[in-house]
């Protein structure tokens, strides 16, 4: 965390030094005692100016506000983001305002396009000023910008007072997309022609609801949604789309060995495969047993909605290496996998956790493909549950050229 001073500190005025104030006060008393009119006027102005500036500075923080905003809250690494800062003086008293801001080091641009002294401004009554800085996130994650620290005072700069504001902005940085090689996933054809060409709807693949249409079968009514909306709702099912893939991320082993770099690379690989599969027409979902940073979901159900990729990429941006339990238990409680789905599992290496996943998927007849960051011990490859699945090394599914998939 770095404090980004958006302005350089001004040197303190000599008039606020206590020794100088005592000296001026002594001169004022002597001039009154001996009747030196000119000295009385001079020292009186200085004392009045100092007292007025002190009161002015004490009243300056009142009704001051600072608003932060970014032009985009969800970006990829190395994309430029404009941070906008607006300072508002909602009172009659004019002030001199200066701001400093807490910004993560990973967000700092290498070549800021704004000079540092562009953030101090004098505000008259009911006036506002705006500043803009360029940020360039370098790593995936969730970053909090702010809260800002506002320094306000009299226009002479004699007395200044800090005001801590509560406003802040959250920025989500998606994982970097890399080039990936296609992985063959098993197609589950239960209803004939796949995709939107099929006239048959898949009853296990509900992606939404709508108001009930007269003449539709009663079995299509979604009773829970009807109770929630207080009107009869019917299920909307995708046409018979057999290519459904659930991406799973097992984080437990990454945490045990402290493999931070491998964890970041596997997330990039998983996110890139999600984008690649969605572009090919697959219905994609995502689940992980890693605790998300901030407020975020750990399971994204399988669907083909337009916002699906954004939801998956945000989960990949928020996930941490800290596990919150077994991935199979999380799926069984939170999202039982529908029929006709294939699984693509990303893990650190073959082990007990991946074996449990392989057994659970085999019992449900779900084809499973594993992608491991490391080869792991040879003993795990001889396990029958692991041998019945397809396995890849992460380097085998990533291309040397880091282009978007």
Coordinates of C-alpha atoms in Angstrom, one line a residue:
X1 CA 0.0 0.0 0.0
X2 CA 1.4 3.4 -1.0
X3 CA 0.2 6.8 0.0
X4 CA 0.0 8.7 -3.3
X5 CA 0.4 12.4 -2.3
X6 CA -1.4 14.3 -5.0
X7 CA 0.4 17.5 -4.0
X8 CA 3.6 18.5 -2.3
X9 CA 3.5 19.8 1.3
X10 CA 3.7 23.6 1.7
X11 CA 6.2 25.0 4.2
X12 CA 4.7 26.2 7.4
X13 CA 4.2 29.9 7.8
X14 CA 6.4 31.8 10.3
X15 CA 3.2 33.4 11.7
X16 CA 2.0 30.1 13.2
X17 CA 5.3 29.4 15.1
X18 CA 4.5 29.8 18.8
X19 CA 7.6 31.8 19.5
X20 CA 6.7 34.4 16.9
X21 CA 3.2 34.6 18.1
X22 CA 4.4 35.2 21.7
X23 CA 6.8 37.8 20.4
X24 CA 4.1 39.7 18.4
X25 CA 1.8 39.4 21.5
X26 CA 4.5 41.0 23.6
X27 CA 5.0 43.8 21.2
X28 CA 1.3 44.4 21.1
X29 CA 1.2 44.7 24.9
X30 CA 4.2 47.0 25.0
X31 CA 2.7 49.2 22.3
X32 CA -0.5 49.5 24.3
X33 CA 1.4 50.2 27.5
X34 CA 3.4 53.1 25.9
X35 CA 0.8 54.2 23.4
X36 CA 2.7 53.5 20.2
X37 CA -0.2 53.8 17.7
X38 CA 1.6 52.6 14.6
X39 CA 3.0 49.5 16.5
X40 CA -0.5 48.9 18.0
X41 CA -2.0 48.9 14.5
X42 CA 0.7 46.7 13.0
X43 CA 0.8 44.0 15.8
X44 CA -3.0 44.1 16.1
X45 CA -3.4 43.3 12.4
X46 CA -0.9 40.4 12.7
X47 CA -2.7 39.0 15.8
X48 CA -6.1 39.5 14.2
X49 CA -4.9 37.8 11.0
X50 CA -3.5 34.9 13.0
X51 CA -6.6 34.5 15.1
X52 CA -8.9 34.7 12.1
X53 CA -6.8 32.2 10.2
X54 CA -6.9 29.8 13.2
X55 CA -10.7 30.0 13.3
X56 CA -10.9 29.8 9.6
X57 CA -8.8 26.6 9.6
X58 CA -10.9 25.0 12.4
X59 CA -14.1 25.6 10.4
X60 CA -12.7 24.5 7.0
X61 CA -13.3 20.7 7.2
X62 CA -17.1 21.2 7.7
X63 CA -19.2 20.2 4.7
X64 CA -16.2 19.1 2.7
X65 CA -16.6 16.0 0.5
X66 CA -14.5 14.0 -1.8
X67 CA -15.9 11.6 -4.5
X68 CA -13.8 8.9 -6.2
X69 CA -14.7 7.1 -9.4
X70 CA -13.1 5.1 -12.1
X71 CA -14.1 4.9 -15.7
X72 CA -14.0 1.0 -15.5
X73 CA -14.3 -1.1 -12.4
X74 CA -13.5 -4.4 -14.1
X75 CA -10.4 -4.6 -16.3
X76 CA -7.6 -6.9 -17.4
X77 CA -4.0 -6.4 -16.4
X78 CA -2.0 -3.6 -18.1
X79 CA -5.2 -1.8 -19.2
X80 CA -5.3 1.9 -18.4
X81 CA -7.8 3.2 -15.9
X82 CA -8.7 6.8 -15.2
X83 CA -9.2 7.6 -11.6
X84 CA -11.4 10.7 -11.2
X85 CA -11.4 12.8 -8.0
X86 CA -13.9 15.5 -7.2
X87 CA -13.6 17.7 -4.1
X88 CA -16.7 19.6 -3.1
X89 CA -16.9 22.6 -0.7
X90 CA -20.6 22.9 0.3
X91 CA -20.4 25.9 2.5
X92 CA -20.0 29.7 2.3
X93 CA -16.4 29.7 3.7
X94 CA -13.7 29.4 1.0
X95 CA -10.9 26.9 1.7
X96 CA -7.6 25.6 0.3
X97 CA -7.9 21.8 -0.2
X98 CA -5.2 19.2 -0.8
X99 CA -5.7 15.4 -1.1
X100 CA -3.6 12.3 -0.5
X101 CA -4.8 8.8 -1.5
X102 CA -4.1 5.2 -0.5
X103 CA -3.3 3.3 -3.7
X104 CA -2.0 -0.3 -4.1
X105 CA 1.5 -0.5 -5.5
X106 CA 0.2 -2.9 -8.2
X107 CA -2.1 -0.2 -9.5
X108 CA 0.4 2.6 -9.9
X109 CA 1.2 3.6 -13.5
X110 CA 4.8 3.7 -14.5
X111 CA 4.4 7.1 -16.2
X112 CA 1.5 9.1 -14.6
X113 CA 0.0 11.6 -16.9
X114 CA -0.7 14.2 -14.3
X115 CA 1.9 16.3 -12.4
X116 CA 1.9 15.9 -8.6
X117 CA 1.1 19.5 -7.9
X118 CA -2.2 19.4 -9.9
X119 CA -4.3 18.2 -6.9
X120 CA -4.2 21.3 -4.7
X121 CA -7.0 23.8 -5.3
X122 CA -8.6 26.8 -3.7
X123 CA -12.4 26.5 -3.5
X124 CA -14.7 29.4 -3.1
X125 CA -18.2 29.0 -1.6
X126 CA -20.2 26.1 -3.0
X127 CA -17.5 25.2 -5.5
X128 CA -15.9 22.0 -6.6
X129 CA -12.8 20.9 -8.5
X130 CA -11.8 17.8 -10.3
X131 CA -8.6 15.9 -10.8
X132 CA -7.7 12.8 -12.8
X133 CA -4.9 10.2 -12.5
X134 CA -4.0 7.3 -14.7
X135 CA -3.7 3.8 -13.1
X136 CA -2.4 0.7 -14.7
X137 CA -3.1 -2.6 -12.8
X138 CA -0.4 -5.2 -13.3
X139 CA -1.8 -8.3 -11.5
X140 CA -5.2 -9.9 -11.0
X141 CA -7.0 -9.3 -7.8
X142 CA -9.4 -7.0 -6.0
X143 CA -8.0 -3.6 -5.2
X144 CA -9.5 -0.9 -2.9
X145 CA -8.7 2.7 -3.8
X146 CA -9.0 5.0 -0.9
X147 CA -10.3 6.3 1.4
X148 CA -8.8 9.7 0.6
X149 CA -7.3 12.0 3.2
X150 CA -8.3 15.6 2.7
X151 CA -6.2 18.5 4.1
X152 CA -8.1 21.8 4.2
X153 CA -7.5 25.2 5.7
X154 CA -7.5 28.9 5.1
X155 CA -6.5 30.3 1.8
X156 CA -3.3 31.7 3.2
X157 CA -2.2 28.2 4.2
X158 CA -1.5 29.2 7.8
X159 CA -3.7 26.6 9.5
X160 CA -4.7 23.2 8.0
X161 CA -6.7 20.3 9.3
X162 CA -6.9 16.8 8.1
X163 CA -10.2 15.1 7.4
X164 CA -10.5 11.4 6.8
X165 CA -13.2 10.5 4.4
X166 CA -15.1 7.2 4.1
X167 CA -15.5 7.0 0.3
X168 CA -13.5 4.4 -1.6
X169 CA -13.7 2.5 -4.9
X170 CA -13.2 -1.2 -5.6
X171 CA -11.5 -2.3 -8.8
X172 CA -11.6 -5.9 -10.0
X173 CA -8.7 -7.0 -12.2
X174 CA -9.4 -10.1 -14.2
X175 CA -6.7 -12.8 -14.7
X176 CA -4.5 -12.3 -17.7
X177 CA -5.7 -14.3 -20.7
X178 CA -3.1 -16.5 -22.3
X179 CA -3.0 -18.7 -25.4
X180 CA -4.4 -22.2 -24.7
X181 CA -4.6 -25.4 -26.8
X182 CA -8.1 -26.9 -27.1
X183 CA -8.9 -29.8 -24.8
X184 CA -11.3 -32.4 -26.2
X185 CA -14.4 -32.6 -24.0
X186 CA -16.9 -35.5 -24.2
X187 CA -20.2 -34.6 -25.8
X188 CA -23.3 -35.9 -24.0
X189 CA -26.0 -36.3 -26.7
X190 CA -29.3 -37.1 -25.1
X191 CA -31.7 -35.1 -27.3
X192 CA -30.3 -35.4 -30.8
X193 CA -29.0 -32.4 -32.6
X194 CA -26.9 -30.2 -30.3
X195 CA -27.3 -26.5 -30.0
X196 CA -30.0 -24.1 -31.0
X197 CA -30.7 -26.2 -34.2
X198 CA -32.5 -28.7 -32.1
X199 CA -36.3 -28.4 -31.7
X200 CA -36.1 -30.3 -28.4
X201 CA -35.6 -28.4 -25.1
X202 CA -33.4 -29.9 -22.4
X203 CA -35.5 -30.2 -19.3
X204 CA -32.5 -30.3 -16.9
X205 CA -31.0 -27.1 -18.3
X206 CA -33.2 -24.2 -17.0
X207 CA -31.6 -20.8 -17.5
X208 CA -34.5 -18.5 -16.5
X209 CA -38.2 -17.9 -16.1
X210 CA -40.9 -15.8 -17.8
X211 CA -44.6 -15.2 -17.3
X212 CA -46.6 -18.3 -18.0
X213 CA -48.0 -18.5 -21.6
X214 CA -51.5 -20.0 -22.0
X215 CA -51.4 -23.3 -23.6
X216 CA -48.0 -24.3 -22.3
X217 CA -47.7 -27.6 -20.3
X218 CA -48.4 -27.3 -16.6
X219 CA -45.1 -29.2 -15.8
X220 CA -43.2 -26.1 -17.1
X221 CA -44.5 -23.9 -14.3
X222 CA -41.7 -22.8 -11.9
X223 CA -43.6 -22.8 -8.6
X224 CA -40.9 -21.2 -6.4
X225 CA -40.4 -18.4 -8.9
X226 CA -44.2 -17.9 -9.1
X227 CA -44.4 -17.5 -5.3
X228 CA -41.5 -15.1 -5.3
X229 CA -43.0 -12.9 -8.2
X230 CA -46.6 -13.3 -7.1
X231 CA -47.6 -14.4 -10.6
X232 CA -47.3 -17.7 -12.4
X233 CA -43.8 -18.2 -14.0
X234 CA -42.7 -20.9 -16.4
X235 CA -39.3 -22.4 -16.9
X236 CA -37.1 -21.3 -19.8
X237 CA -35.0 -24.2 -21.1
X238 CA -32.1 -24.1 -23.5
X239 CA -32.5 -26.1 -26.7
X240 CA -30.8 -29.5 -26.4
X241 CA -27.3 -28.3 -25.9
X242 CA -25.1 -31.2 -25.0
X243 CA -21.8 -29.3 -24.7
X244 CA -21.9 -28.3 -21.1
X245 CA -18.6 -27.9 -19.1
X246 CA -18.1 -27.2 -15.4
X247 CA -14.6 -25.8 -14.6
X248 CA -13.4 -26.7 -11.1
X249 CA -10.4 -25.2 -9.3
X250 CA -8.9 -27.1 -6.4
X251 CA -6.8 -24.8 -4.3
X252 CA -5.9 -26.9 -1.2
X253 CA -2.5 -28.1 -2.4
X254 CA -1.4 -24.7 -3.6
X255 CA -1.9 -23.4 0.0
X256 CA 0.1 -26.3 1.5
X257 CA 3.2 -25.8 -0.6
X258 CA 2.9 -22.0 -0.9
X259 CA 3.0 -22.2 -4.7
X260 CA 1.9 -18.6 -5.4
X261 CA 3.3 -18.4 -8.9
X262 CA 1.9 -21.7 -9.9
X263 CA -1.5 -20.6 -8.5
X264 CA -1.5 -17.5 -10.6
X265 CA -0.6 -19.4 -13.7
X266 CA -3.3 -22.1 -13.2
X267 CA -5.9 -19.3 -12.7
X268 CA -4.8 -17.7 -16.0
X269 CA -5.1 -21.1 -17.6
X270 CA -8.6 -21.8 -16.2
X271 CA -9.9 -18.3 -17.1
X272 CA -8.5 -18.6 -20.6
X273 CA -10.1 -22.0 -21.1
X274 CA -13.4 -20.6 -19.9
X275 CA -13.3 -17.9 -22.5
X276 CA -12.2 -20.3 -25.2
X277 CA -15.0 -22.8 -24.5
X278 CA -17.6 -20.1 -24.3
X279 CA -16.6 -18.7 -27.6
X280 CA -17.0 -22.2 -29.1
X281 CA -20.6 -22.3 -28.0
X282 CA -20.1 -24.4 -24.8
X283 CA -22.3 -23.7 -21.8
X284 CA -19.7 -23.0 -19.0
X285 CA -19.8 -22.9 -15.2
X286 CA -17.2 -22.5 -12.6
X287 CA -16.7 -23.6 -9.0
X288 CA -13.8 -23.4 -6.5
X289 CA -13.1 -24.2 -2.9
X290 CA -10.9 -21.1 -2.5
X291 CA -12.2 -18.4 -0.2
X292 CA -13.0 -15.3 -2.4
X293 CA -11.6 -11.9 -1.5
X294 CA -14.4 -9.5 -0.5
X295 CA -18.0 -10.3 -1.4
X296 CA -18.1 -12.8 -4.2
X297 CA -19.5 -16.2 -5.1
X298 CA -17.6 -19.5 -5.3
X299 CA -20.0 -21.2 -7.6
X300 CA -21.2 -20.0 -11.0
X301 CA -23.9 -22.4 -12.3
X302 CA -23.7 -23.6 -15.9
X303 CA -25.6 -21.3 -18.3
X304 CA -25.1 -19.5 -21.6
X305 CA -26.2 -16.0 -20.4
X306 CA -24.4 -13.0 -21.9
X307 CA -23.0 -12.1 -18.4
X308 CA -21.6 -15.6 -17.8
X309 CA -18.0 -14.9 -18.7
X310 CA -17.9 -11.8 -16.7
X311 CA -19.1 -13.7 -13.6
X312 CA -16.5 -16.4 -14.1
X313 CA -13.7 -14.0 -14.6
X314 CA -14.7 -12.1 -11.5
X315 CA -14.6 -15.3 -9.4
X316 CA -11.1 -16.0 -10.9
X317 CA -10.1 -12.5 -9.9
X318 CA -11.3 -12.8 -6.3
X319 CA -10.3 -16.4 -5.5
X320 CA -7.5 -16.9 -3.0
X321 CA -5.3 -19.9 -2.1
X322 CA -7.1 -20.4 1.3
X323 CA -9.4 -23.4 1.0
X324 CA -12.8 -23.5 2.8
X325 CA -13.4 -27.2 2.6
X326 CA -13.6 -30.1 0.1
X327 CA -14.6 -29.1 -3.4
X328 CA -16.9 -32.1 -3.8
X329 CA -18.7 -31.2 -0.5
X330 CA -19.1 -27.6 -1.7
X331 CA -20.7 -28.8 -5.0
X332 CA -23.0 -31.3 -3.3
X333 CA -24.3 -28.7 -0.9
X334 CA -24.3 -25.6 -3.2
X335 CA -24.8 -26.8 -6.8
X336 CA -25.5 -30.5 -7.8
X337 CA -24.1 -30.9 -11.3
X338 CA -26.8 -31.5 -13.9
X339 CA -26.9 -34.5 -16.2
X340 CA -25.0 -34.1 -19.5
X341 CA -22.1 -32.1 -18.1
X342 CA -18.4 -32.7 -18.4
X343 CA -15.8 -31.4 -15.9
X344 CA -12.5 -29.7 -16.4
X345 CA -10.5 -29.7 -13.1
X346 CA -7.5 -27.5 -12.4
X347 CA -5.2 -28.4 -9.5
X348 CA -1.7 -28.3 -8.3
X349 CA -0.8 -32.0 -8.7
X350 CA -2.5 -35.4 -8.6
X351 CA -3.3 -36.3 -5.0
X352 CA -6.0 -37.2 -2.5
X353 CA -8.2 -34.2 -3.3
X354 CA -8.2 -34.8 -7.0
X355 CA -8.8 -38.5 -6.4
X356 CA -11.9 -37.7 -4.4
X357 CA -13.1 -35.5 -7.3
X358 CA -12.4 -38.3 -9.8
X359 CA -14.4 -40.8 -7.7
X360 CA -17.3 -38.5 -7.2
X361 CA -17.5 -37.7 -10.9
X362 CA -17.1 -41.4 -11.9
X363 CA -20.0 -42.4 -9.6
X364 CA -22.2 -39.9 -11.4
X365 CA -21.0 -40.8 -14.8
X366 CA -19.5 -37.4 -15.5
X367 CA -16.4 -37.4 -17.9
X368 CA -13.6 -35.5 -16.2
X369 CA -10.4 -34.0 -17.5
X370 CA -7.6 -32.8 -15.1
X371 CA -5.0 -30.1 -15.7
X372 CA -2.2 -30.1 -13.2
X373 CA 0.4 -27.4 -12.5
X374 CA 2.9 -30.1 -11.4
X375 CA 3.4 -33.8 -12.3
X376 CA 3.2 -34.9 -8.7
X377 CA 4.2 -38.3 -7.1
X378 CA 4.1 -41.4 -9.3
X379 CA 2.1 -43.3 -6.8
X380 CA -1.0 -41.2 -7.4
X381 CA -1.0 -42.0 -11.1
X382 CA -1.4 -45.7 -10.3
X383 CA -4.7 -45.1 -8.5
X384 CA -7.6 -46.6 -10.4
X385 CA -9.8 -43.4 -10.1
X386 CA -7.0 -41.3 -11.5
X387 CA -6.1 -43.7 -14.3
X388 CA -9.7 -43.6 -15.6
X389 CA -9.5 -39.9 -16.2
X390 CA -7.7 -37.8 -18.8
X391 CA -4.7 -35.7 -17.4
X392 CA -2.7 -32.8 -18.8
X393 CA 0.2 -30.8 -17.5
X394 CA -0.5 -27.1 -17.4
X395 CA 2.4 -26.4 -19.8
X396 CA 0.8 -28.8 -22.3
X397 CA -2.4 -26.8 -22.6
X398 CA -0.7 -23.4 -22.7
X399 CA 0.8 -22.1 -25.8
X400 CA 4.1 -20.3 -25.9
X401 CA 2.6 -17.2 -27.3
X402 CA 0.5 -15.3 -24.7
X403 CA -2.3 -14.1 -27.0
X404 CA -5.9 -14.1 -26.0
X405 CA -7.6 -17.3 -26.8

